[in-house]
Amino acid sequence: MQLCHTPRATSAVFDDPNLVSSAGLVPVLALARSAGLQSLAQAHLSVPTDKGANAGLKVTSLVAGMVAGADSIEDMALLRHGGMGRVFANAYAPSTLGSFLRAFTFGHVRQLDAVASRFLTGLSVQAPLVVSSPGTAERVMLDIDDTIIEVHGYAKQGSGYGYSGVRGLNALLATATTTLSAPVVVAQRLRKGSCGSPRGAARLVADALKTVSQLTVENSVRPLVRADSAFYGSATVRAAIKTGADISVTVRLDQRVKATIATIGEDAWTPIGYTDAVYDEQTGQWVSRAEVAEIPFTAFTSKKKAEQVPGRLVVRRIPDLNPKSNHGQETLFDTWRFHAFFTTTDPGVADTVAADKTHRGHAIIEQVHADLKHAALAHLPSGKFTANAAWLVLAVMAFNLTRAAATITGPGLAKATTATIRRKLIAVPARIASSARRVTLHLPVAWPWETAWSDLFTMACGPPPAMTT
């Protein structure tokens, strides 16, 4: 491809009032309306003074801007160009939306959390967000983890240096996923940058599991809450079990855990399909240097008996290929590195190998963190903590709305990243034409994802009327 040098391609004028840059917002906002976004925000948000007036419209404007690619309050101006006013009404100015966010208190953020949960439930009615394999009782995986959103300077209220050594604010997220569906965020919380990972995790787990129960049909297999060692604590584990879930959480290798691992016999270890593993078809086994074993284990024995949790300690070991430099010579036998996690999953549901493989799937939440940071969470736009906390909730709603829109179009985009979905479905230029009091969007001919876009438009906006002669 090269630039066309004909005279008609040598000038540019911003003078067309009928063009829009994000025609995909039409079916996406119709989907949001069907799921009740505006009505929910209007009913549940009580932000005071004129700043909180028409809360439903302001929340919808913020979510729409994020879906279209806005990652700051100033970017909300992309909703006010060309022919946008002909297909959308009440697109507020960035300054108005900024004042709205800065009027939030912590209580209003919790109200917005309730809106996000109910909105996700409404989206699940429109699109199969959390689905299981047909004819199976597949469990839902609930992953809990936090991430640092980097900020610069001292103007950001609540910012600080946490475990990563980066100055920022701490976002705690819970995602729900199955083998057939991509993750959706079911709970979220913004915390100050210097807080510990497990702070507030027990409350978040309870809220997340309540939302998950609204998204899926009830089956005999309990949801599984997965987390890393930062969340290995009595409060978080007991909150998950009390709400009716199993847990799979990495444990710290303290003296008690090391002593328990030492009691595992050599004949209990089973090779697994791990990095560089080779499958031997003759024996039907993996030839691998990674092995797993398990042993009964009771967590939190230092607490009173009612707070102790019985379960299984599953241990994976791999050879230590990087011995310390102070070793004078090679060892006469293998030395191992151990990774252990505690689970309450019944062995009949997942044996040792299956439990280990399932636990390693917890890494999927890192993709959600990366996705959000490449979208609306690229910045936390305000100096006020509660405004940024509200921004996080709105970013999650935009993420789930984008995921629902992609799911409707079929499996091709159902597991795509937000950037890919935006490029193919949202950021589609269109020219607006009116005839007989009807508005028609003229989109680019030969758009590679025309079928997917049309499927979304038909589902969200309804089929076009039959032609008459």
Coordinates of C-alpha atoms in Angstrom, one line a residue:
M1 CA 0.0 0.0 0.0
Q2 CA 1.2 3.5 -0.7
L3 CA -0.2 7.0 -0.4
C4 CA -2.3 8.2 -3.3
H5 CA -0.8 11.3 -4.9
T6 CA -3.8 12.4 -7.0
P7 CA -4.9 16.0 -6.3
R8 CA -8.1 15.0 -4.7
A9 CA -6.2 13.3 -1.8
T10 CA -3.9 16.2 -0.9
S11 CA -6.2 18.2 1.4
A12 CA -8.3 17.6 4.5
V13 CA -11.2 19.6 5.9
F14 CA -13.2 18.9 9.1
D15 CA -16.6 20.0 7.7
D16 CA -18.9 17.0 7.5
P17 CA -21.7 17.1 10.1
N18 CA -23.0 13.6 9.2
L19 CA -20.0 11.4 10.0
V20 CA -19.4 9.4 13.2
S21 CA -16.3 7.6 14.1
S22 CA -17.8 4.9 16.3
A23 CA -20.9 3.5 14.7
G24 CA -20.6 0.4 16.9
L25 CA -21.9 2.5 19.8
V26 CA -25.4 2.3 18.3
P27 CA -26.0 -1.4 18.9
V28 CA -23.8 -1.4 22.1
L29 CA -25.8 1.3 23.8
A30 CA -29.0 -0.4 22.7
L31 CA -27.7 -3.5 24.4
A32 CA -26.9 -1.4 27.5
R33 CA -30.4 0.0 27.6
S34 CA -31.9 -3.5 27.3
A35 CA -29.8 -4.6 30.3
G36 CA -31.0 -1.6 32.3
L37 CA -27.9 0.5 32.6
Q38 CA -29.6 3.9 32.6
S39 CA -32.6 3.0 34.7
L40 CA -30.4 1.2 37.3
A41 CA -28.1 4.1 37.7
Q42 CA -31.0 6.5 37.9
A43 CA -32.7 4.4 40.6
H44 CA -29.7 3.6 42.8
L45 CA -27.4 6.6 42.6
S46 CA -28.1 9.5 45.0
V47 CA -25.2 11.8 44.2
P48 CA -26.3 15.2 45.7
T49 CA -26.7 18.7 44.2
D50 CA -27.0 19.5 40.6
K51 CA -23.7 17.5 40.0
G52 CA -25.7 14.3 40.5
A53 CA -28.7 15.2 38.4
N54 CA -29.6 12.8 35.6
A55 CA -27.2 10.2 37.1
G56 CA -28.5 7.5 34.6
L57 CA -27.6 9.6 31.6
K58 CA -24.2 10.6 33.0
V59 CA -23.2 7.0 33.9
T60 CA -24.3 5.9 30.4
S61 CA -22.2 8.7 28.8
L62 CA -19.1 7.6 30.8
V63 CA -19.5 3.9 30.0
A64 CA -20.1 4.7 26.3
G65 CA -17.0 6.8 26.2
M66 CA -14.9 4.0 27.7
V67 CA -16.3 1.5 25.2
A68 CA -15.3 3.8 22.4
G69 CA -11.7 4.1 23.8
A70 CA -11.7 7.0 26.3
D71 CA -9.2 6.5 29.1
S72 CA -9.5 10.0 30.7
I73 CA -12.3 12.5 31.4
E74 CA -11.1 14.8 28.6
D75 CA -11.4 11.9 26.2
M76 CA -15.2 11.9 26.7
A77 CA -15.2 14.6 24.1
L78 CA -15.1 11.9 21.4
L79 CA -18.9 11.5 22.0
R80 CA -19.5 15.0 20.8
H81 CA -18.5 15.2 17.1
G82 CA -20.0 15.1 13.6
G83 CA -23.3 13.4 13.5
M84 CA -23.2 11.9 17.0
G85 CA -26.0 14.3 18.1
R86 CA -28.3 12.8 15.5
V87 CA -28.1 9.3 16.8
F88 CA -27.4 9.9 20.5
A89 CA -29.0 12.4 22.9
N90 CA -27.7 14.0 26.1
A91 CA -24.0 13.3 25.6
Y92 CA -22.6 15.4 28.4
A93 CA -19.5 17.6 28.2
P94 CA -16.3 16.2 29.8
S95 CA -16.3 19.0 32.4
T96 CA -19.8 18.0 33.5
L97 CA -18.9 14.3 33.8
G98 CA -15.7 15.2 35.8
S99 CA -17.8 17.3 38.2
F100 CA -20.2 14.3 38.6
L101 CA -17.4 11.9 39.5
R102 CA -15.8 14.3 42.0
A103 CA -19.1 14.6 43.8
F104 CA -19.0 10.8 44.7
T105 CA -18.4 9.7 48.3
F106 CA -17.6 6.1 49.4
G107 CA -21.3 5.4 49.8
H108 CA -22.0 6.5 46.3
V109 CA -19.2 4.2 45.0
R110 CA -20.9 1.3 46.8
Q111 CA -24.2 2.3 45.2
L112 CA -22.4 2.2 41.8
D113 CA -21.1 -1.3 42.8
A114 CA -24.7 -2.4 43.2
V115 CA -25.5 -0.9 39.7
A116 CA -22.6 -2.8 38.2
S117 CA -23.7 -6.1 39.7
R118 CA -27.3 -5.7 38.5
F119 CA -26.2 -4.5 35.1
L120 CA -24.0 -7.6 34.7
T121 CA -27.0 -9.8 35.6
G122 CA -29.0 -7.9 32.9
L123 CA -26.3 -8.4 30.3
S124 CA -26.3 -12.2 31.1
V125 CA -29.9 -12.3 30.0
Q126 CA -29.0 -10.7 26.7
A127 CA -25.8 -12.7 26.0
P128 CA -24.4 -16.0 27.3
L129 CA -21.6 -14.5 29.4
V130 CA -20.9 -17.5 31.7
V131 CA -21.8 -20.8 29.9
S132 CA -20.9 -24.4 30.6
S133 CA -20.4 -27.3 28.2
P134 CA -23.7 -28.9 27.1
G135 CA -24.8 -31.9 29.2
T136 CA -22.1 -31.3 31.9
A137 CA -22.2 -29.8 35.4
E138 CA -19.1 -27.6 34.8
R139 CA -17.9 -25.5 37.7
V140 CA -17.4 -21.7 37.5
M141 CA -14.0 -20.5 38.3
L142 CA -13.8 -17.3 40.4
D143 CA -10.4 -15.8 40.4
I144 CA -9.3 -13.1 43.0
D145 CA -6.3 -10.9 42.5
D146 CA -5.1 -7.4 42.8
T147 CA -3.0 -5.1 40.6
I148 CA -1.3 -1.8 41.0
I149 CA -2.4 1.0 38.7
E150 CA 0.6 3.3 38.4
V151 CA 0.2 7.0 39.0
H152 CA 2.7 9.8 39.0
G153 CA 3.2 12.7 41.5
Y154 CA 1.6 13.3 44.8
A155 CA -1.8 14.8 43.7
K156 CA -3.5 11.4 43.6
Q157 CA -5.3 10.9 46.9
G158 CA -4.5 7.5 48.4
S159 CA -1.6 6.7 46.2
G160 CA 1.4 5.0 47.7
Y161 CA 4.1 2.4 47.3
G162 CA 2.8 -1.2 47.6
Y163 CA 4.3 -4.6 47.2
S164 CA 5.4 -3.9 43.6
G165 CA 7.6 -0.9 44.6
V166 CA 5.5 1.3 42.1
R167 CA 3.6 4.3 43.2
G168 CA -0.1 3.8 42.5
L169 CA -3.5 2.7 43.7
N170 CA -4.5 -0.9 44.3
A171 CA -7.4 -2.4 42.4
L172 CA -8.9 -5.7 43.7
L173 CA -10.8 -7.7 41.1
A174 CA -12.8 -10.9 40.9
T175 CA -13.5 -12.6 37.6
A176 CA -15.8 -15.4 36.7
T177 CA -15.0 -17.8 33.8
T178 CA -15.6 -21.3 32.4
T179 CA -13.9 -23.3 29.7
L180 CA -16.3 -22.0 27.1
S181 CA -16.5 -18.3 28.1
A182 CA -14.0 -15.5 28.6
P183 CA -13.7 -13.8 32.0
V184 CA -16.2 -11.2 33.1
V185 CA -15.5 -9.0 36.2
V186 CA -18.1 -9.7 38.9
A187 CA -16.7 -7.6 41.7
Q188 CA -14.1 -4.8 42.1
R189 CA -12.7 -2.5 44.7
L190 CA -10.2 0.4 44.6
R191 CA -7.9 0.7 47.6
K192 CA -5.0 2.9 48.6
G193 CA -1.7 1.9 47.0
S194 CA 0.1 0.8 50.2
C195 CA -2.6 -1.6 51.5
G196 CA -2.0 -5.3 51.8
S197 CA -3.5 -7.6 49.1
P198 CA -6.0 -9.4 51.4
R199 CA -7.6 -6.2 52.8
G200 CA -11.3 -6.4 52.1
A201 CA -10.9 -9.6 50.2
A202 CA -13.4 -11.6 52.3
R203 CA -16.2 -9.0 51.6
L204 CA -15.3 -9.0 47.9
V205 CA -15.5 -12.8 47.7
A206 CA -18.9 -12.8 49.3
D207 CA -20.2 -10.1 46.9
A208 CA -18.6 -11.9 43.8
L209 CA -20.2 -15.3 44.7
K210 CA -23.6 -13.7 45.1
T211 CA -23.3 -12.1 41.7
V212 CA -22.1 -15.4 40.1
S213 CA -25.2 -17.2 41.5
Q214 CA -27.3 -14.8 39.5
L215 CA -25.4 -15.4 36.3
T216 CA -25.4 -19.2 36.1
V217 CA -27.9 -22.0 36.5
E218 CA -27.6 -23.9 39.8
N219 CA -25.8 -27.3 39.5
S220 CA -24.3 -29.9 41.8
V221 CA -20.8 -28.6 41.3
R222 CA -19.7 -25.8 43.6
P223 CA -17.9 -22.8 42.2
L224 CA -14.1 -22.7 42.8
V225 CA -12.4 -19.7 44.2
R226 CA -8.8 -19.5 43.1
A227 CA -6.2 -17.1 44.5
D228 CA -2.5 -16.8 45.2
S229 CA -0.7 -17.0 48.5
A230 CA -1.4 -13.3 49.4
F231 CA -5.0 -14.4 50.0
Y232 CA -4.3 -17.5 52.1
G233 CA -6.0 -16.3 55.2
S234 CA -8.8 -17.6 57.4
A235 CA -11.2 -14.7 56.7
T236 CA -11.1 -15.0 52.9
V237 CA -11.1 -18.8 52.8
R238 CA -14.0 -19.1 55.3
A239 CA -16.0 -16.4 53.4
A240 CA -15.8 -18.5 50.2
I241 CA -16.8 -21.7 52.0
K242 CA -19.6 -20.0 53.9
T243 CA -21.0 -18.8 50.6
G244 CA -21.1 -22.3 49.1
A245 CA -17.8 -22.4 47.1
D246 CA -14.7 -24.5 47.2
I247 CA -11.3 -22.8 47.4
S248 CA -7.9 -23.4 45.7
V249 CA -5.3 -21.0 47.2
T250 CA -1.6 -21.1 47.1
V251 CA 0.0 -21.5 50.5
R252 CA 3.2 -20.0 51.9
L253 CA 6.0 -22.5 52.5
D254 CA 6.2 -22.0 56.2
Q255 CA 7.7 -24.5 58.6
R256 CA 4.5 -26.4 59.1
V257 CA 3.9 -26.8 55.3
K258 CA 7.5 -27.8 54.7
A259 CA 7.2 -30.5 57.4
T260 CA 4.0 -31.8 55.8
I261 CA 5.6 -32.0 52.4
A262 CA 8.5 -33.9 53.9
T263 CA 6.1 -36.7 54.9
I264 CA 5.0 -37.4 51.4
G265 CA 6.5 -40.7 50.2
E266 CA 8.5 -41.0 47.0
D267 CA 6.0 -43.4 45.5
A268 CA 3.2 -40.8 45.8
W269 CA 4.6 -38.4 43.1
T270 CA 3.0 -38.5 39.6
P271 CA 4.6 -36.9 36.5
I272 CA 2.4 -34.3 34.8
G273 CA 2.2 -32.5 31.5
Y274 CA 4.3 -29.5 32.2
T275 CA 6.8 -27.3 30.4
D276 CA 8.9 -29.5 28.0
A277 CA 7.0 -32.6 29.0
V278 CA 6.8 -35.5 26.4
Y279 CA 3.8 -37.9 26.2
D280 CA 4.8 -41.6 25.9
E281 CA 2.1 -43.3 23.8
Q282 CA 3.3 -46.8 24.7
T283 CA 3.0 -46.3 28.4
G284 CA 0.2 -43.7 28.3
Q285 CA 2.2 -41.4 30.7
W286 CA 3.9 -38.1 30.6
V287 CA 7.7 -38.1 30.7
S288 CA 8.3 -35.0 32.8
R289 CA 10.5 -33.7 35.5
A290 CA 7.5 -32.0 37.1
E291 CA 5.5 -34.2 39.6
V292 CA 2.5 -33.7 41.8
A293 CA 1.3 -35.4 45.0
E294 CA -1.2 -34.6 47.7
I295 CA -1.7 -35.2 51.4
P296 CA -4.6 -34.4 53.8
F297 CA -4.1 -31.0 55.5
T298 CA -6.0 -28.8 57.9
A299 CA -5.5 -25.1 57.4
F300 CA -5.3 -22.5 60.2
T301 CA -4.7 -24.9 63.1
S302 CA -3.5 -22.0 65.2
K303 CA -7.1 -20.8 65.4
K304 CA -10.0 -22.2 67.4
K305 CA -11.4 -25.4 66.0
A306 CA -14.5 -23.8 64.5
E307 CA -12.3 -21.7 62.3
Q308 CA -10.0 -24.5 61.1
V309 CA -10.6 -25.8 57.5
P310 CA -9.9 -29.4 56.5
G311 CA -8.9 -30.1 52.9
R312 CA -6.0 -31.3 50.7
L313 CA -2.5 -30.0 50.3
V314 CA -1.5 -30.5 46.6
V315 CA 2.2 -30.1 46.0
R316 CA 4.0 -29.7 42.7
R317 CA 7.8 -30.2 42.6
I318 CA 10.3 -29.5 39.8
P319 CA 14.1 -29.9 39.8
D320 CA 16.0 -26.9 41.1
L321 CA 18.1 -26.1 38.0
N322 CA 19.5 -22.9 39.5
P323 CA 21.4 -23.9 42.7
K324 CA 22.9 -21.2 44.9
S325 CA 26.4 -20.0 44.0
N326 CA 27.8 -21.0 47.4
H327 CA 27.3 -24.7 46.5
G328 CA 30.8 -26.1 46.2
Q329 CA 29.9 -29.0 43.9
E330 CA 26.9 -30.6 42.3
T331 CA 24.6 -32.6 44.6
L332 CA 24.5 -36.4 44.5
F333 CA 20.7 -36.4 44.2
D334 CA 18.0 -34.1 42.8
T335 CA 17.0 -31.0 44.8
W336 CA 13.5 -29.8 44.3
R337 CA 11.6 -26.6 44.3
F338 CA 8.0 -27.0 45.7
H339 CA 4.8 -25.1 44.9
A340 CA 1.9 -26.0 47.2
F341 CA -1.8 -25.0 47.3
F342 CA -4.6 -25.8 49.6
T343 CA -8.0 -26.9 48.2
T344 CA -11.3 -28.1 49.5
T345 CA -12.3 -29.7 46.2
D346 CA -13.6 -33.3 46.6
P347 CA -11.2 -35.8 45.1
G348 CA -14.1 -37.3 43.2
V349 CA -14.5 -33.9 41.4
A350 CA -10.8 -33.4 40.7
D351 CA -7.9 -35.8 41.4
T352 CA -4.4 -34.6 42.2
V353 CA -3.3 -34.0 38.6
A354 CA -6.6 -32.3 37.6
A355 CA -6.6 -30.1 40.7
D356 CA -3.1 -28.9 39.9
K357 CA -3.9 -28.1 36.3
T358 CA -7.1 -26.3 37.4
H359 CA -5.2 -24.2 39.9
R360 CA -2.6 -23.1 37.3
G361 CA -5.5 -21.7 35.3
H362 CA -5.7 -18.9 37.9
A363 CA -3.2 -16.9 35.7
I364 CA -6.1 -16.0 33.4
I365 CA -6.9 -13.1 35.6
E366 CA -3.6 -11.4 34.6
Q367 CA -5.0 -11.1 31.1
V368 CA -8.0 -9.2 32.5
H369 CA -5.7 -6.8 34.4
A370 CA -3.7 -6.2 31.2
D371 CA -6.9 -5.7 29.2
L372 CA -8.2 -3.1 31.5
K373 CA -4.9 -1.3 31.7
H374 CA -4.9 -1.1 27.9
A375 CA -8.4 0.4 28.0
A376 CA -10.1 2.6 30.5
L377 CA -7.7 1.9 33.3
A378 CA -4.7 3.2 31.4
H379 CA -5.1 6.2 33.8
L380 CA -6.9 7.1 37.0
P381 CA -8.1 10.5 35.9
S382 CA -8.9 12.4 39.1
G383 CA -7.0 13.6 42.1
K384 CA -9.8 12.5 44.3
F385 CA -9.8 8.9 45.5
T386 CA -13.6 8.3 45.4
A387 CA -13.8 9.7 41.8
N388 CA -11.1 7.1 40.8
A389 CA -13.0 4.4 42.7
A390 CA -16.1 5.2 40.7
W391 CA -14.0 5.3 37.5
L392 CA -12.9 1.7 38.2
V393 CA -16.5 0.5 38.6
L394 CA -17.4 2.3 35.3
A395 CA -14.4 0.7 33.6
V396 CA -15.6 -2.7 34.7
M397 CA -19.1 -2.1 33.4
A398 CA -17.6 -1.0 30.0
F399 CA -15.4 -4.1 30.0
N400 CA -18.4 -6.4 30.6
L401 CA -20.6 -4.5 28.1
T402 CA -17.9 -4.9 25.4
R403 CA -17.6 -8.6 26.3
A404 CA -21.4 -9.1 26.0
A405 CA -21.5 -7.4 22.6
A406 CA -18.7 -9.6 21.3
T407 CA -20.3 -12.8 22.7
I408 CA -23.5 -12.0 20.7
T409 CA -21.6 -12.0 17.4
G410 CA -20.4 -15.6 17.9
P411 CA -17.3 -17.5 18.9
G412 CA -15.0 -15.6 16.6
L413 CA -14.9 -12.5 19.0
A414 CA -16.2 -14.0 22.2
K415 CA -12.7 -14.4 23.7
A416 CA -11.0 -11.4 22.0
T417 CA -9.4 -8.6 23.9
T418 CA -11.2 -5.3 24.3
A419 CA -8.8 -3.6 21.8
T420 CA -9.7 -6.2 19.2
I421 CA -13.4 -5.9 19.8
R422 CA -13.2 -2.1 19.6
R423 CA -11.3 -2.2 16.4
K424 CA -13.7 -4.6 14.7
L425 CA -17.1 -3.7 16.1
I426 CA -17.0 -0.3 17.8
A427 CA -14.6 2.0 15.9
V428 CA -16.5 1.7 12.6
P429 CA -16.9 5.0 10.7
A430 CA -20.3 5.7 9.3
R431 CA -22.2 8.5 7.5
I432 CA -25.7 9.4 8.7
A433 CA -28.5 9.9 6.2
S434 CA -32.2 10.7 6.9
S435 CA -35.2 9.8 4.8
A436 CA -38.9 9.6 5.7
R437 CA -38.0 10.3 9.3
R438 CA -35.7 7.2 9.4
V439 CA -32.0 7.4 10.1
T440 CA -29.7 5.1 8.1
L441 CA -26.1 4.5 8.9
H442 CA -23.9 4.0 5.8
L443 CA -20.9 2.0 6.8
P444 CA -17.8 1.1 4.8
V445 CA -18.3 -1.3 1.9
A446 CA -16.3 -4.6 2.3
W447 CA -15.8 -4.1 6.0
P448 CA -14.1 -7.4 7.0
W449 CA -16.4 -7.9 10.1
E450 CA -19.6 -6.9 8.5
T451 CA -21.4 -10.1 9.4
A452 CA -20.5 -9.8 13.1
W453 CA -21.5 -6.2 13.2
S454 CA -24.8 -6.9 11.5
D455 CA -25.6 -9.7 13.9
L456 CA -24.9 -7.4 16.9
F457 CA -27.0 -4.6 15.4
T458 CA -29.9 -7.0 14.6
M459 CA -30.0 -8.5 18.1
A460 CA -29.6 -5.1 19.9
C461 CA -31.7 -2.9 17.7
G462 CA -34.2 -5.4 16.2
P463 CA -34.5 -6.5 12.6
P464 CA -35.3 -3.9 10.0
P465 CA -38.9 -3.6 8.9
A466 CA -40.0 -5.6 5.9
M467 CA -39.7 -3.9 2.5
T468 CA -43.0 -2.9 0.9
T469 CA -43.8 -2.1 -2.6

